[in-house]
Every structure is written in C-alpha cells, then in structure tokens.
GROMACS .gro file of C-alpha atoms in nm:
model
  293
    1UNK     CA    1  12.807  14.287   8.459
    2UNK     CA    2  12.684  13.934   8.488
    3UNK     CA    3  12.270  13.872   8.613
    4UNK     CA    4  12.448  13.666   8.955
    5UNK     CA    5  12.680  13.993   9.027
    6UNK     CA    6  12.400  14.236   8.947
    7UNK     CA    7  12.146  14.095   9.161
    8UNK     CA    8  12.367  14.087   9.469
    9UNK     CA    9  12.535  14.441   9.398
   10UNK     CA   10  12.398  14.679   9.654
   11UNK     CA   11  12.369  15.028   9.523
   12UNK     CA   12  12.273  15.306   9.791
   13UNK     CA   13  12.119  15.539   9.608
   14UNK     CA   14  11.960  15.324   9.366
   15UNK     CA   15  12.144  15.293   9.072
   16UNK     CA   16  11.990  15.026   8.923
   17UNK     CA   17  12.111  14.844   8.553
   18UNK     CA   18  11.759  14.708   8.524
   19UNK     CA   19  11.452  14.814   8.566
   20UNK     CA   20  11.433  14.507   8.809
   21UNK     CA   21  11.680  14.294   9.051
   22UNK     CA   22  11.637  14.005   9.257
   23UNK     CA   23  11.851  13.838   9.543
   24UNK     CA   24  11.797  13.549   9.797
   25UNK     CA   25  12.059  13.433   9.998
   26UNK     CA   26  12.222  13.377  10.416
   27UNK     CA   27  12.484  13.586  10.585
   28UNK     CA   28  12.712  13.478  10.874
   29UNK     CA   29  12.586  13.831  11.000
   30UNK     CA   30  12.331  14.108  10.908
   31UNK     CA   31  12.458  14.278  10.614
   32UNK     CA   32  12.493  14.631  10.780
   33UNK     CA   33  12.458  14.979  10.523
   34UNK     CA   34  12.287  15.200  10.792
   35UNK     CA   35  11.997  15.358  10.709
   36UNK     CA   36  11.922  15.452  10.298
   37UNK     CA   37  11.678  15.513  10.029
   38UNK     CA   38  11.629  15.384   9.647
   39UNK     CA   39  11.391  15.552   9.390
   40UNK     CA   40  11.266  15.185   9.335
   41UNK     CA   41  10.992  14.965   9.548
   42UNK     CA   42  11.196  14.741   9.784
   43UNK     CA   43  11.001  14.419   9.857
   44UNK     CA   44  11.165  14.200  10.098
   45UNK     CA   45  11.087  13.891  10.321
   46UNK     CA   46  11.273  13.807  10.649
   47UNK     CA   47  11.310  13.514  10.755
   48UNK     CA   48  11.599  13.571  11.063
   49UNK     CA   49  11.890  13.715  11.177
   50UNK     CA   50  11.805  14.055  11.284
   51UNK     CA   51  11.588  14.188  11.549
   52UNK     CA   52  11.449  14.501  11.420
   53UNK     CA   53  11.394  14.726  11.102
   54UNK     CA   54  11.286  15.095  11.032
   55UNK     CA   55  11.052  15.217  10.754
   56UNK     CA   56  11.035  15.654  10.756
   57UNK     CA   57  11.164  15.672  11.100
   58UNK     CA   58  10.906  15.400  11.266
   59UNK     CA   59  11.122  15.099  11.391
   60UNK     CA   60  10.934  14.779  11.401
   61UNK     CA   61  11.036  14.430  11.580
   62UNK     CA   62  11.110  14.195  11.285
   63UNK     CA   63  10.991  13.791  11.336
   64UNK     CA   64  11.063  13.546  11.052
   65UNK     CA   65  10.864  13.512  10.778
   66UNK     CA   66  10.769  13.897  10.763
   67UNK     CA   67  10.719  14.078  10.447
   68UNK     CA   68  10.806  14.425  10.414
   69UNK     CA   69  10.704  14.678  10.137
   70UNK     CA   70  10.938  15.007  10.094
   71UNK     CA   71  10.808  15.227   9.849
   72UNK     CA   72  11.086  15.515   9.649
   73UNK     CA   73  11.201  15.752   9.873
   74UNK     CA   74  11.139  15.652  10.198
   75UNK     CA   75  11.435  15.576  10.466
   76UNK     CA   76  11.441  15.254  10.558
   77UNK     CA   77  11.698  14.986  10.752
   78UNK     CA   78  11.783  14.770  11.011
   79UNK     CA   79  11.865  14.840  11.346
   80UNK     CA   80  12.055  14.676  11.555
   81UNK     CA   81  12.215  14.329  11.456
   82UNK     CA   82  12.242  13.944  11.637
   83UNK     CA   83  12.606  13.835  11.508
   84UNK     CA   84  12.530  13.471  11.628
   85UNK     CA   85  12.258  13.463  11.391
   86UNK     CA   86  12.252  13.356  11.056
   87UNK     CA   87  12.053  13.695  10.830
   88UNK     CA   88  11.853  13.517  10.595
   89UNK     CA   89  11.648  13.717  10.380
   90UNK     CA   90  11.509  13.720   9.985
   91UNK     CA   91  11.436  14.066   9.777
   92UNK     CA   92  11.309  14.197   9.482
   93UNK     CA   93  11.358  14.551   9.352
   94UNK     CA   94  11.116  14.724   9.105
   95UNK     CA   95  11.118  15.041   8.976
   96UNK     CA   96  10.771  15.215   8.957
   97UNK     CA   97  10.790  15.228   8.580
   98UNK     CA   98  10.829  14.834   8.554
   99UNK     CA   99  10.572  14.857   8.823
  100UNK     CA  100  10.308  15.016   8.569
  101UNK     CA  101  10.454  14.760   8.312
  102UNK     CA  102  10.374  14.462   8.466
  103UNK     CA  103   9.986  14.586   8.580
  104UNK     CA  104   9.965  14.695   8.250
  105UNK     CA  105   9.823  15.011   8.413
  106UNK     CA  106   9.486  14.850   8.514
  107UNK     CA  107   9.529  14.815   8.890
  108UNK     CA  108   9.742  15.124   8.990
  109UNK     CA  109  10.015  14.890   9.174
  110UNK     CA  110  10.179  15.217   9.243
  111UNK     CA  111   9.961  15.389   9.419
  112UNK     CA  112   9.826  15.117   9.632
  113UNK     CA  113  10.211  14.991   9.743
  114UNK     CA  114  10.239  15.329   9.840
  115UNK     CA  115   9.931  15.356  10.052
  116UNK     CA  116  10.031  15.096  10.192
  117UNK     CA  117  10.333  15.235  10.402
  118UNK     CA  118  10.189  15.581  10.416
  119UNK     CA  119   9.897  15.418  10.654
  120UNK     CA  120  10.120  15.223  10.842
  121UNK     CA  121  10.077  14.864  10.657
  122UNK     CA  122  10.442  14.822  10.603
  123UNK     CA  123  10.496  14.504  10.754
  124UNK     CA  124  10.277  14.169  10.681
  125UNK     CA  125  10.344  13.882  10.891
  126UNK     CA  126  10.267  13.631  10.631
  127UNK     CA  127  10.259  13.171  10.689
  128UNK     CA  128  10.616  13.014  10.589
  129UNK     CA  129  10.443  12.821  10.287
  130UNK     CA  130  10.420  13.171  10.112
  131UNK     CA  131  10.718  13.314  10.235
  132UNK     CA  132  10.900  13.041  10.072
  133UNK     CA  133  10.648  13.079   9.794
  134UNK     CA  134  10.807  13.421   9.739
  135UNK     CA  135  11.130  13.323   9.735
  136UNK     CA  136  11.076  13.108   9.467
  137UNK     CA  137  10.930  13.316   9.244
  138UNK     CA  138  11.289  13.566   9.383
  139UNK     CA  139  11.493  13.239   9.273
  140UNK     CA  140  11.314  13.188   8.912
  141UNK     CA  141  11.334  13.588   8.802
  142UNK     CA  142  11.714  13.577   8.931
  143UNK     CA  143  11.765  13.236   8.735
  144UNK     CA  144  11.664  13.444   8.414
  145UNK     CA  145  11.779  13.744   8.468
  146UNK     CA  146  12.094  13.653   8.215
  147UNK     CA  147  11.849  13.588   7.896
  148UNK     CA  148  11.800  13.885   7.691
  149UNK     CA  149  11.627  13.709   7.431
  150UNK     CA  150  11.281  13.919   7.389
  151UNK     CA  151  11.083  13.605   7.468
  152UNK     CA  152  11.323  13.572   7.756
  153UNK     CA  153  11.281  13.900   7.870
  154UNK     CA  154  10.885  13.891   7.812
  155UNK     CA  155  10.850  13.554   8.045
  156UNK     CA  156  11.054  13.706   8.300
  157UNK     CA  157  10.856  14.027   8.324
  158UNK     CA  158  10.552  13.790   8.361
  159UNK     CA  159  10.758  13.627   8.640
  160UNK     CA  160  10.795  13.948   8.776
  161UNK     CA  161  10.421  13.979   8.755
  162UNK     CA  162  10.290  13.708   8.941
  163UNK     CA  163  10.531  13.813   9.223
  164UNK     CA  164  10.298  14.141   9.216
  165UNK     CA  165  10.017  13.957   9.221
  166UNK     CA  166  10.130  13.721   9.524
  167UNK     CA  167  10.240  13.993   9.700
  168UNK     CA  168   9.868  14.203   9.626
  169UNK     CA  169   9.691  13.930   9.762
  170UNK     CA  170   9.922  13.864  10.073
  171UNK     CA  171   9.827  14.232  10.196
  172UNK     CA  172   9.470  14.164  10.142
  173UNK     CA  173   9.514  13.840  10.328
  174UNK     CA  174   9.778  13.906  10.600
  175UNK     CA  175   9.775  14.070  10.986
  176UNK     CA  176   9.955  14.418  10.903
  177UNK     CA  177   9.889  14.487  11.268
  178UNK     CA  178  10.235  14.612  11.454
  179UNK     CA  179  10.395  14.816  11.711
  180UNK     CA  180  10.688  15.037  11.627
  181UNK     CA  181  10.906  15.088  11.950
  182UNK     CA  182  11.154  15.358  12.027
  183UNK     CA  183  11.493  15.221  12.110
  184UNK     CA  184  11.691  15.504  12.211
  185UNK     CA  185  11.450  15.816  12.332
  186UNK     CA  186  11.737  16.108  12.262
  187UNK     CA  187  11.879  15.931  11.943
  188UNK     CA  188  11.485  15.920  11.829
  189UNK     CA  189  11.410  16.254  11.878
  190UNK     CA  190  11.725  16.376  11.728
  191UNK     CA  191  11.642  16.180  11.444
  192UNK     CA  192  11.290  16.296  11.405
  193UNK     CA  193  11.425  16.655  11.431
  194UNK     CA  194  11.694  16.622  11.169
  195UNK     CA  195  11.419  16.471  10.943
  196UNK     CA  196  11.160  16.747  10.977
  197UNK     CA  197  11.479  16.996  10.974
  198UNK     CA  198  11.790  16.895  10.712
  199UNK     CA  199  11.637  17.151  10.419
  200UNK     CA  200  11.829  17.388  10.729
  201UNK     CA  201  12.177  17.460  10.893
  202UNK     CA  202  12.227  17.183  11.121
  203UNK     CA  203  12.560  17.145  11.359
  204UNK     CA  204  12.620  16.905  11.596
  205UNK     CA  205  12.690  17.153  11.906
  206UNK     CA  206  12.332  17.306  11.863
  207UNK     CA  207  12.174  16.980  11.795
  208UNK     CA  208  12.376  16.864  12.147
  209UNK     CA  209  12.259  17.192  12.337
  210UNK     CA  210  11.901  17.125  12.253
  211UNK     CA  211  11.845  16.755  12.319
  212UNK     CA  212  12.074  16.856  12.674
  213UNK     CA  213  12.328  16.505  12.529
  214UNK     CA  214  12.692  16.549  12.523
  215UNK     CA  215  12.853  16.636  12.162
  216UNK     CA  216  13.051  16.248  12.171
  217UNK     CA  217  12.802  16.015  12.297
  218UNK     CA  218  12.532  16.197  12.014
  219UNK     CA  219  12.767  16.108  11.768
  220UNK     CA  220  12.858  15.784  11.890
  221UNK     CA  221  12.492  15.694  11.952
  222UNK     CA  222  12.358  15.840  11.635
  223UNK     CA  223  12.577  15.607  11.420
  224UNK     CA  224  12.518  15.317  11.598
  225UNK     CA  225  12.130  15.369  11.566
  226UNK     CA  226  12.160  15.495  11.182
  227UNK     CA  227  12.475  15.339  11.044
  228UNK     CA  228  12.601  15.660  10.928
  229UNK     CA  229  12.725  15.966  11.098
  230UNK     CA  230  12.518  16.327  11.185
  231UNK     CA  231  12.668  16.484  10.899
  232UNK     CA  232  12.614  16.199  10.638
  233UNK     CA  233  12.290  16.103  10.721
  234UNK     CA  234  12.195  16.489  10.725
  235UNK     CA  235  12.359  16.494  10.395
  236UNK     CA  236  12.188  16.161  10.273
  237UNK     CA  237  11.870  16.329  10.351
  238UNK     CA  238  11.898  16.639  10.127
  239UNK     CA  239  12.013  16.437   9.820
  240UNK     CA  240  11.694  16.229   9.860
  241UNK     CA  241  11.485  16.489   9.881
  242UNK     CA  242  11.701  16.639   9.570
  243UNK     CA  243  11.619  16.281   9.376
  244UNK     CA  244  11.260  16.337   9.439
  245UNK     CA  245  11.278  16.666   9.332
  246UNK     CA  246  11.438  16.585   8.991
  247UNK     CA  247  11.172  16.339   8.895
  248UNK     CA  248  10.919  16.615   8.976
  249UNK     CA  249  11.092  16.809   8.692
  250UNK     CA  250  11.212  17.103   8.901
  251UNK     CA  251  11.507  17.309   8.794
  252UNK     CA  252  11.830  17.219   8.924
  253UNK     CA  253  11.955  17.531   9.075
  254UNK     CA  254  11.608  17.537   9.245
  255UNK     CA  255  11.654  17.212   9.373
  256UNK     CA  256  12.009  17.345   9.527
  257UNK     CA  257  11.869  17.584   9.703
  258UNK     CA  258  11.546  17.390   9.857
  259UNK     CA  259  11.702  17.087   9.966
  260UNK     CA  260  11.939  17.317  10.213
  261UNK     CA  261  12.250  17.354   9.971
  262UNK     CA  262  12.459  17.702  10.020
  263UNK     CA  263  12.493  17.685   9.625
  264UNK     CA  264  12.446  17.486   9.323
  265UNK     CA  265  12.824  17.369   9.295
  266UNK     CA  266  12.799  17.237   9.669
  267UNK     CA  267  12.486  17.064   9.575
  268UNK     CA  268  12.704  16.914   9.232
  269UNK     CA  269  12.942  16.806   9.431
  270UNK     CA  270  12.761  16.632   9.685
  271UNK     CA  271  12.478  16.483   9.478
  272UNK     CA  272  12.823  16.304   9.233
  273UNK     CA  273  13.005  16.224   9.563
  274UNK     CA  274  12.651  16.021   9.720
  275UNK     CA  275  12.520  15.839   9.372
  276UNK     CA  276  12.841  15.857   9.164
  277UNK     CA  277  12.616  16.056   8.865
  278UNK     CA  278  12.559  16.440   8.809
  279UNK     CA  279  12.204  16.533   8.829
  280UNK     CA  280  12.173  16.613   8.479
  281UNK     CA  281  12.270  16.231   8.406
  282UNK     CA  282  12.057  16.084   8.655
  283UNK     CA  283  11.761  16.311   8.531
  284UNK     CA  284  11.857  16.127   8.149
  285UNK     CA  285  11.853  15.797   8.315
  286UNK     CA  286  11.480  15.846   8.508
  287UNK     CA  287  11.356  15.959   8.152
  288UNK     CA  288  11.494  15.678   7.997
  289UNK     CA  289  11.326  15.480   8.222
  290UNK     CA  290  11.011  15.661   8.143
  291UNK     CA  291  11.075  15.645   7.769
  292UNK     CA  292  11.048  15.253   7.760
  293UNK     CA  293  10.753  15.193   7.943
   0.00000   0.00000   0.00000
C-alpha cells in the first residue's frame, strides 16, 4: 500500500500499517463513520464543515480552528453534519508506543494526553497561524511517509516529534474551556445507559419500555445520533472493551465472558467480523508494536 493511500485509509478499529499516519484534506460533505474507537491517539484540527463532535459520550460545539485530542479507547465522532459545507480538517494518528518513542520517555506524553481528556481538556480552541502551523507539520510527515530509508524514517519520526511538541505547548497555551450540550435528551440517556450497561443483555424492547420511546423512532433516532444501529454500537462497545482487555494481558476466554459474550466462539466471531483479525493475531500485532520500541 502506497504512503498517499495509507494515510487516507480509514480503519475503524484501528488497524494501523504504521505506527503513525497522517491526512489533511476537504470534503464536499462531512465524512460520516458514526461513532468509533482506535487503540492509537487521534489528534485532529477542524477547521469547518461540521457543527458538532463527541469525545466519551460528551458532545461539544465544534468552531474552526479547534484542536481535538482522542486518546486509545475512547468513543469519539461527529454528530450531526452541514452538507452545504465544505469538511475541512487535518489529522495525525500515533500509537502510544511511537508516542514513548518520540519523548524518548522523558516527558510521559502518554499519560499527560490522556489526562487531558479524562479532565475534560479535550478541545483547544487554538489562533489560525498555528492551526495552519499544524497542518504543515500533517503535510511534511505525509510527504515522507513513502521513504523507508533509516535516515528517512529517523527525520520523519523527528517530524513527528515536533508535532508533539507543538501540540504540548498549544494545551499549555490555549482556552480548553467548553460546554458539552445534549442534543437529543432520550437518545442521550439511552446512550449513557448502554455505555455503563453493554458488558449485559441488552434488547431493544426493554431498552424502549424503560426510556417510555417507541421501539422505531429509538432505532431511527439512535442511528442518526451514533451512525450505527442499537445492536452495532452495543456490539462496537464490547469489542473495545475486549481490545483494551487484550493489551492488559488477560486471557481470552476471560475476556469473552467479561465484555458480555454468551461464549468464546461468539466473542471469535464477532471480534474477526468488527477488526477483520482474530484476537490471538491482534494480541501478536500490539506486541510487535511493543517489541520495536
């Protein structure tokens, strides 16, 4: 796979070729996946085309030139979309072990990106000058992506770096300050339940019966809000949680069982069907990760 397709190859559950990947670019209209997860940091800047964006279940008004840090793990989005508007935006992926890499394990990078979102400084409404500033820097790591040279490979991990670095500084810096807002009260709630709640049977007609909502305008509702249906999203969430679980080192048929699968072949079978890998492979690939850091 060429550097160009890889960087603007959207993988849902994070199957990544690189222990990096950039992308900057302008679609006629938001590029809609519904809400997902990666076991890699997600930093992105906005510049327009869509009005809001979720991080863990808190949706957040999005104005251009807003920088947003996702750490692994966490469910993130956007909702709602402005067809008439252009969706301009610029991203880089890490994963935490290139993450350690390029801090050379002095500042824990790790540790403070994730503090970050876990005390609600997610979003960072940074000036245009170093918005642009980070897409640059996007630009120049996706320009080099295709030389594997070791010298090439070494200047683009410094590249990489200095992107860290800009991006530390801009959360020192920057006004953090923002109100999440609920869009849809019952689709929120529902939400919020099924989050606290998918490790357990969950049907539609008793999620309907307790939120008093009819059984077709939940499901209607829910995927317009989410991008993905009840049953997906529900599903989404337990081989997440499973992902997590695997990097933690538990035992697989352990992992079946806690993340709400009936048995370990249902848990097989859905964890190949959502990330296209069996867990035993993507356990190889996390410690391969591991291994060359």
């Amino acid at each position: 796979m060429s550097a160009k397709k890889q960087a603007a190859t959207y993988s849902p559950m994070g199957r990544l070729c690189t222990d990096y990947e950039p992308y900057s670019g302008t679609s006629p209209f938001p590029g809609y996946q519904g809400f997902h997860c990666h076991d890699f940091y997600e930093f992105f800047v906005f510049f327009s085309g869509a009005p809001y964006y979720s991080i863990g279940g808190q949706i957040s008004p999005l104005t251009p030139c807003t920088l947003v840090i996702v750490p692994p793990f966490y469910m993130h989005g956007l909702v709602g979309t402005q067809a008439d508007t252009p969706y301009e935006r610029a991203w880089l992926y890490i994963t935490p072990a290139m993450m350690q890499k390029a801090s050379l394990g002095i500042p824990d990078l790790n540790q403070y990106f994730r503090n970050c979102a876990s005390t609600g400084r997610a979003y960072f409404t940074i000036r245009q000058q170093d918005a642009e500033k980070l897409r640059a820097t996007i630009l120049d790591i996706r320009e080099h992506m295709g030389d594997q040279s070791e010298v090439g490979k070494w200047q683009n991990y410094l590249r990489v770096a200095c992107f860290l670095s800009d991006v530390y500084d801009l959360t020192q810096t920057s006004d953090a300050s923002y109100k999440p807002v609920v869009l849809n009260e019952s689709i929120h709630a529902i939400l919020s339940y099924i989050n606290d709640h998918y490790q357990e049977p969950i049907s539609i007609p008793e999620l309907s019966r307790q939120f008093g909502i009819s059984p077709s305008y939940m499901t209607r509702e829910f995927t317009a809000y989410t991008g993905r249906s009840v049953y997906d999203y529900v599903l989404y969430r337990r081989i997440l949680c499973a992902k997590e679980l695997i990097c933690a080192g538990k035992p697989f048929t352990e992992i079946a069982f806690e993340c709400g699968f009936n048995d370990y072949s249902c848990f097989l079978r859905a964890f190949q069907k959502l990330t296209g890998q069996s867990p035993s492979a993507y356990k190889k690939y996390i410690k391969s990760i591991e291994n060359i850091t």
